[in-house]
PDB file of C-alpha atoms in Angstrom:
ATOM      1  CA  SER K   1      89.714 128.110  75.408  1.00 70.00           C
ATOM      2  CA  THR K   2      89.538 124.749  74.850  1.00 72.00           C
ATOM      3  CA  GLY K   3      93.471 123.694  74.548  1.00 75.00           C
ATOM      4  CA  LEU K   4      92.745 125.238  78.357  1.00 80.00           C
ATOM      5  CA  ALA K   5      89.665 121.956  79.267  1.00 88.00           C
ATOM      6  CA  LEU K   6      91.407 118.797  80.159  1.00 89.00           C
ATOM      7  CA  SER K   7      88.338 117.233  78.821  1.00 89.00           C
ATOM      8  CA  ALA K   8      88.714 118.615  75.259  1.00 92.00           C
ATOM      9  CA  ILE K   9      91.928 116.027  74.796  1.00 91.00           C
ATOM     10  CA  PRO K  10      90.365 112.950  73.992  1.00 93.00           C
ATOM     11  CA  ASN K  11      87.116 114.911  72.506  1.00 93.00           C
ATOM     12  CA  ARG K  12      89.922 116.628  69.812  1.00 92.00           C
ATOM     13  CA  ILE K  13      91.166 113.254  69.480  1.00 92.00           C
ATOM     14  CA  SER K  14      88.063 111.806  68.401  1.00 94.00           C
ATOM     15  CA  TYR K  15      87.632 115.220  66.699  1.00 95.00           C
ATOM     16  CA  ALA K  16      90.301 114.530  64.326  1.00 95.00           C
ATOM     17  CA  PHE K  17      89.745 111.431  63.740  1.00 95.00           C
ATOM     18  CA  ASN K  18      85.972 110.791  63.509  1.00 96.00           C
ATOM     19  CA  LEU K  19      85.478 108.571  66.124  1.00 94.00           C
ATOM     20  CA  ASN K  20      82.160 107.955  67.764  1.00 93.00           C
ATOM     21  CA  GLY K  21      81.231 105.777  71.678  1.00 92.00           C
ATOM     22  CA  PRO K  22      82.828 107.109  74.329  1.00 95.00           C
ATOM     23  CA  SER K  23      85.160 110.249  74.826  1.00 95.00           C
ATOM     24  CA  GLU K  24      86.442 110.784  78.218  1.00 94.00           C
ATOM     25  CA  TYR K  25      89.257 111.677  80.533  1.00 94.00           C
ATOM     26  CA  CYS K  26      90.277 110.049  83.379  1.00 94.00           C
ATOM     27  CA  GLU K  27      91.978 111.196  86.396  1.00 92.00           C
ATOM     28  CA  THR K  28      92.491 108.954  89.097  1.00 90.00           C
ATOM     29  CA  ALA K  29      96.090 109.548  90.397  1.00 86.00           C
ATOM     30  CA  CYS K  30      97.642 105.792  89.890  1.00 87.00           C
ATOM     31  CA  SER K  31      95.455 104.529  88.472  1.00 89.00           C
ATOM     32  CA  SER K  32      94.433 106.103  85.730  1.00 93.00           C
ATOM     33  CA  ALA K  33      95.611 104.438  82.767  1.00 93.00           C
ATOM     34  CA  LEU K  34      94.171 101.332  84.516  1.00 93.00           C
ATOM     35  CA  VAL K  35      90.715 102.817  85.692  1.00 95.00           C
ATOM     36  CA  ALA K  36      90.720 104.109  81.678  1.00 96.00           C
ATOM     37  CA  LEU K  37      91.339 101.024  80.785  1.00 97.00           C
ATOM     38  CA  HIS K  38      88.412  98.947  82.728  1.00 96.00           C
ATOM     39  CA  ARG K  39      86.030 101.632  81.573  1.00 97.00           C
ATOM     40  CA  ALA K  40      87.153 100.882  77.204  1.00 97.00           C
ATOM     41  CA  ILE K  41      86.246  97.102  78.717  1.00 96.00           C
ATOM     42  CA  VAL K  42      82.995  97.444  79.985  1.00 96.00           C
ATOM     43  CA  SER K  43      82.300 100.132  77.133  1.00 97.00           C
ATOM     44  CA  ILE K  44      83.208  97.397  74.996  1.00 97.00           C
ATOM     45  CA  ARG K  45      80.756  94.647  76.500  1.00 95.00           C
ATOM     46  CA  LEU K  46      78.391  97.552  77.104  1.00 96.00           C
ATOM     47  CA  GLY K  47      78.235  97.660  72.812  1.00 96.00           C
ATOM     48  CA  GLU K  48      78.973 101.364  72.840  1.00 96.00           C
ATOM     49  CA  CYS K  49      81.777 100.993  70.876  1.00 96.00           C
ATOM     50  CA  GLU K  50      83.632  97.906  68.980  1.00 96.00           C
ATOM     51  CA  GLN K  51      87.008  98.975  70.193  1.00 97.00           C
ATOM     52  CA  ALA K  52      89.221 101.855  72.384  1.00 97.00           C
ATOM     53  CA  ILE K  53      92.103 103.630  72.376  1.00 97.00           C
ATOM     54  CA  ILE K  54      93.598 104.109  76.301  1.00 96.00           C
ATOM     55  CA  GLY K  55      96.256 106.716  76.222  1.00 93.00           C
ATOM     56  CA  ALA K  56      97.633 107.910  79.093  1.00 92.00           C
ATOM     57  CA  VAL K  57     100.277 111.033  79.757  1.00 92.00           C
ATOM     58  CA  ASN K  58     102.013 112.524  83.212  1.00 92.00           C
ATOM     59  CA  LEU K  59     104.455 115.249  82.465  1.00 92.00           C
ATOM     60  CA  LEU K  60     105.576 117.020  85.384  1.00 94.00           C
ATOM     61  CA  LEU K  61     105.107 120.792  84.450  1.00 93.00           C
ATOM     62  CA  SER K  62     104.903 122.190  88.163  1.00 94.00           C
ATOM     63  CA  PRO K  63     107.467 122.288  91.265  1.00 95.00           C
ATOM     64  CA  ASP K  64     103.903 121.562  93.393  1.00 95.00           C
ATOM     65  CA  GLY K  65     103.522 118.074  92.728  1.00 91.00           C
ATOM     66  CA  PHE K  66     107.397 117.396  93.968  1.00 93.00           C
ATOM     67  CA  ILE K  67     106.796 120.380  96.823  1.00 95.00           C
ATOM     68  CA  GLY K  68     103.491 118.641  98.015  1.00 92.00           C
ATOM     69  CA  SER K  69     104.575 114.568  97.903  1.00 90.00           C
ATOM     70  CA  ASP K  70     107.936 115.621  99.505  1.00 92.00           C
ATOM     71  CA  MET K  71     105.613 117.263 102.420  1.00 92.00           C
ATOM     72  CA  ILE K  72     104.267 113.735 103.642  1.00 88.00           C
ATOM     73  CA  GLY K  73     107.129 111.935 103.293  1.00 87.00           C
ATOM     74  CA  ASN K  74     106.331 109.419  99.669  1.00 89.00           C
ATOM     75  CA  LEU K  75     109.550 111.083  97.599  1.00 93.00           C
ATOM     76  CA  SER K  76     112.525 109.568  98.211  1.00 94.00           C
ATOM     77  CA  PRO K  77     115.779 111.492  99.357  1.00 94.00           C
ATOM     78  CA  LYS K  78     117.930 109.122  96.944  1.00 93.00           C
ATOM     79  CA  GLY K  79     115.770 109.452  94.438  1.00 93.00           C
ATOM     80  CA  LYS K  80     115.335 105.689  93.766  1.00 94.00           C
ATOM     81  CA  ALA K  81     112.285 104.277  94.387  1.00 93.00           C
ATOM     82  CA  LYS K  82     113.248 100.422  95.821  1.00 94.00           C
ATOM     83  CA  SER K  83     109.384  98.915  95.801  1.00 93.00           C
ATOM     84  CA  PHE K  84     109.006  95.935  98.126  1.00 93.00           C
ATOM     85  CA  GLN K  85     112.593  96.515  99.176  1.00 93.00           C
ATOM     86  CA  ALA K  86     113.752  97.005 103.139  1.00 92.00           C
ATOM     87  CA  ASP K  87     114.705  99.993 102.773  1.00 93.00           C
ATOM     88  CA  ALA K  88     112.028 102.108 100.400  1.00 93.00           C
ATOM     89  CA  ASP K  89     111.596 105.446 101.577  1.00 93.00           C
ATOM     90  CA  GLY K  90     109.626 106.263  99.037  1.00 93.00           C
ATOM     91  CA  TYR K  91     109.195 107.006  95.113  1.00 92.00           C
ATOM     92  CA  VAL K  92     110.443 108.810  92.648  1.00 94.00           C
ATOM     93  CA  ARG K  93     108.319 110.990  89.817  1.00 93.00           C
ATOM     94  CA  SER K  94     108.657 110.318  86.674  1.00 92.00           C
ATOM     95  CA  GLU K  95     107.628 111.342  83.387  1.00 94.00           C
ATOM     96  CA  GLY K  96     105.430 109.062  80.271  1.00 94.00           C
ATOM     97  CA  VAL K  97     103.620 108.196  78.293  1.00 95.00           C
ATOM     98  CA  GLY K  98     101.407 105.258  76.566  1.00 95.00           C
ATOM     99  CA  ALA K  99      98.837 103.936  74.284  1.00 96.00           C
ATOM    100  CA  MET K 100      96.813 101.168  73.185  1.00 96.00           C
ATOM    101  CA  ILE K 101      94.346  99.940  70.927  1.00 96.00           C
ATOM    102  CA  ILE K 102      92.098  97.557  72.217  1.00 98.00           C
ATOM    103  CA  LYS K 103      88.826  95.083  71.193  1.00 97.00           C
ATOM    104  CA  PRO K 104      87.737  91.952  71.834  1.00 97.00           C
ATOM    105  CA  VAL K 105      90.386  88.784  71.258  1.00 97.00           C
ATOM    106  CA  GLU K 106      88.251  87.284  68.282  1.00 97.00           C
ATOM    107  CA  LYS K 107      87.544  91.042  66.449  1.00 97.00           C
ATOM    108  CA  ALA K 108      91.573  90.749  66.648  1.00 98.00           C
ATOM    109  CA  ILE K 109      92.349  87.684  65.323  1.00 98.00           C
ATOM    110  CA  ASN K 110      89.846  88.237  62.516  1.00 98.00           C
ATOM    111  CA  ASP K 111      92.013  91.309  61.831  1.00 97.00           C
ATOM    112  CA  ASN K 112      95.324  89.278  61.585  1.00 98.00           C
ATOM    113  CA  ASP K 113      96.183  92.037  64.536  1.00 97.00           C
ATOM    114  CA  ARG K 114      99.274  91.566  66.795  1.00 97.00           C
ATOM    115  CA  ILE K 115      98.199  90.674  70.171  1.00 97.00           C
ATOM    116  CA  TYR K 116     100.610  91.636  72.527  1.00 96.00           C
ATOM    117  CA  ALA K 117      97.984  90.986  75.532  1.00 94.00           C
ATOM    118  CA  VAL K 118      94.417  89.400  76.492  1.00 95.00           C
ATOM    119  CA  ILE K 119      92.459  90.741  79.477  1.00 95.00           C
ATOM    120  CA  LYS K 120      90.372  88.109  80.765  1.00 93.00           C
ATOM    121  CA  GLY K 121      88.545  90.853  83.770  1.00 93.00           C
ATOM    122  CA  THR K 122      89.426  93.817  85.401  1.00 95.00           C
ATOM    123  CA  GLY K 123      88.285  95.732  89.153  1.00 94.00           C
ATOM    124  CA  ILE K 124      88.132  98.816  90.304  1.00 94.00           C
ATOM    125  CA  ALA K 125      87.197  99.860  93.695  1.00 93.00           C
ATOM    126  CA  HIS K 126      87.925 103.007  96.617  1.00 91.00           C
ATOM    127  CA  GLY K 127      88.510 102.847  99.933  1.00 87.00           C
ATOM    128  CA  GLY K 128      86.336 105.851 101.485  1.00 87.00           C
ATOM    129  CA  LYS K 129      87.520 106.899 104.398  1.00 86.00           C
ATOM    130  CA  GLY K 130      90.221 105.379 105.753  1.00 82.00           C
ATOM    131  CA  MET K 131      93.721 105.322 107.313  1.00 82.00           C
ATOM    132  CA  SER K 132      94.615 108.654 105.274  1.00 82.00           C
ATOM    133  CA  LEU K 133      93.955 110.033 100.998  1.00 82.00           C
ATOM    134  CA  THR K 134      97.389 108.903 100.334  1.00 81.00           C
ATOM    135  CA  ALA K 135      97.259 105.638 102.160  1.00 83.00           C
ATOM    136  CA  PRO K 136      95.951 102.258  99.625  1.00 86.00           C
ATOM    137  CA  SER K 137      93.267 100.924 101.212  1.00 91.00           C
ATOM    138  CA  GLY K 138      93.545  96.948 101.567  1.00 91.00           C
ATOM    139  CA  LYS K 139      89.254  96.549 101.724  1.00 93.00           C
ATOM    140  CA  ALA K 140      89.367  98.335  97.762  1.00 93.00           C
ATOM    141  CA  MET K 141      92.337  96.287  96.850  1.00 93.00           C
ATOM    142  CA  LYS K 142      89.791  93.028  97.937  1.00 93.00           C
ATOM    143  CA  ALA K 143      87.304  94.324  96.006  1.00 93.00           C
ATOM    144  CA  ALA K 144      89.022  95.195  92.856  1.00 94.00           C
ATOM    145  CA  MET K 145      90.797  91.493  92.995  1.00 93.00           C
ATOM    146  CA  ALA K 146      87.571  89.726  93.536  1.00 92.00           C
ATOM    147  CA  GLN K 147      85.725  92.478  90.393  1.00 93.00           C
ATOM    148  CA  ALA K 148      88.793  91.376  88.583  1.00 93.00           C
ATOM    149  CA  TYR K 149      88.830  87.115  89.422  1.00 92.00           C
ATOM    150  CA  ARG K 150      85.266  87.048  88.978  1.00 91.00           C
ATOM    151  CA  THR K 151      84.769  88.157  85.241  1.00 90.00           C
ATOM    152  CA  SER K 152      87.403  86.919  84.379  1.00 92.00           C
ATOM    153  CA  GLY K 153      86.096  82.998  85.577  1.00 90.00           C
ATOM    154  CA  ILE K 154      90.200  82.082  85.956  1.00 89.00           C
ATOM    155  CA  ASP K 155      91.360  80.421  88.968  1.00 88.00           C
ATOM    156  CA  PRO K 156      92.963  82.461  91.306  1.00 87.00           C
ATOM    157  CA  ALA K 157      96.046  79.307  91.880  1.00 85.00           C
ATOM    158  CA  THR K 158      96.454  79.775  87.945  1.00 88.00           C
ATOM    159  CA  VAL K 159      97.804  83.301  87.883  1.00 88.00           C
ATOM    160  CA  SER K 160     101.800  83.196  88.134  1.00 87.00           C
ATOM    161  CA  TYR K 161     102.486  87.404  87.987  1.00 87.00           C
ATOM    162  CA  ILE K 162     101.604  90.262  89.362  1.00 87.00           C
ATOM    163  CA  GLU K 163     101.834  93.818  88.704  1.00 84.00           C
ATOM    164  CA  ALA K 164     101.651  95.273  91.947  1.00 86.00           C
ATOM    165  CA  HIS K 165     101.221  99.226  92.540  1.00 87.00           C
ATOM    166  CA  GLY K 166     104.270  99.329  94.659  1.00 86.00           C
ATOM    167  CA  THR K 167     104.630 102.668  96.075  1.00 87.00           C
ATOM    168  CA  ALA K 168     108.255 102.559  97.958  1.00 92.00           C
ATOM    169  CA  THR K 169     106.663 103.634 100.753  1.00 88.00           C
ATOM    170  CA  PRO K 170     107.058 101.322 104.312  1.00 88.00           C
ATOM    171  CA  MET K 171     103.294 101.701 104.834  1.00 88.00           C
ATOM    172  CA  GLY K 172     102.112 101.241 101.298  1.00 89.00           C
ATOM    173  CA  ASP K 173     104.243  98.760 100.682  1.00 92.00           C
ATOM    174  CA  ALA K 174     102.980  96.669 103.588  1.00 92.00           C
ATOM    175  CA  ILE K 175      99.491  97.559 102.709  1.00 92.00           C
ATOM    176  CA  GLU K 176      99.665  96.487  99.090  1.00 93.00           C
ATOM    177  CA  ILE K 177     101.799  93.092  99.875  1.00 93.00           C
ATOM    178  CA  ASN K 178      99.983  91.618 102.916  1.00 93.00           C
ATOM    179  CA  THR K 179      96.346  92.916 100.906  1.00 93.00           C
ATOM    180  CA  LEU K 180      97.698  90.410  97.833  1.00 92.00           C
ATOM    181  CA  LYS K 181      97.952  87.270 100.492  1.00 91.00           C
ATOM    182  CA  SER K 182      95.087  87.556 102.498  1.00 92.00           C
ATOM    183  CA  GLY K 183      92.886  89.096  99.394  1.00 90.00           C
ATOM    184  CA  TYR K 184      94.342  85.726  97.199  1.00 89.00           C
ATOM    185  CA  ASP K 185      93.139  83.142 100.051  1.00 89.00           C
ATOM    186  CA  GLU K 186      89.498  84.791 100.801  1.00 88.00           C
ATOM    187  CA  ILE K 187      89.078  84.543  97.188  1.00 87.00           C
ATOM    188  CA  SER K 188      90.537  81.052  96.551  1.00 85.00           C
ATOM    189  CA  LYS K 189      88.015  80.294  99.655  1.00 83.00           C
ATOM    190  CA  ASP K 190      85.399  81.876  98.474  1.00 77.00           C
ATOM    191  CA  ARG K 191      85.259  80.483  94.867  1.00 68.00           C
ATOM    192  CA  PHE K 192      86.060  76.887  96.013  1.00 53.00           C
TER     193      PHE K 192
END
């Protein structure tokens, strides 16, 4: 029966490797891996653990997700996602898996670890009731951006690269790009 419970996945890993601290399953649709990363960073900062493993898996084991996404018009009929392009007509579902270990940068340096990135700040938020259940929330995106800038202590003007969601839908992409622009302006004004 433990093989059927999704919450058993991280707990099985913690059990097998004798790991302590939080051991949680996180499902928040497209943002699952980033929310799990945020939670892991918070746990390290709170002293609940010294380092964390964050893993993400997306397997397409049933046609239900395809059927539902197609019914609401989110899947590209051409099978190509063209985020932020004029001819964007939906996204493409895919499988993937990844994992990473995070720890405070000072500990990584002392342990002579190979450092691929330094995370300076994160933020998460839900938009509550909005345009629709599946539409991005500009208000929540701005709240998450403000949280990330606040926790990082960096000047928004120094950011030269942004990893976007890019739903490849006309509505989703427009909300995201307009929110990134207006959120940047608002956060910059609030900080200076």
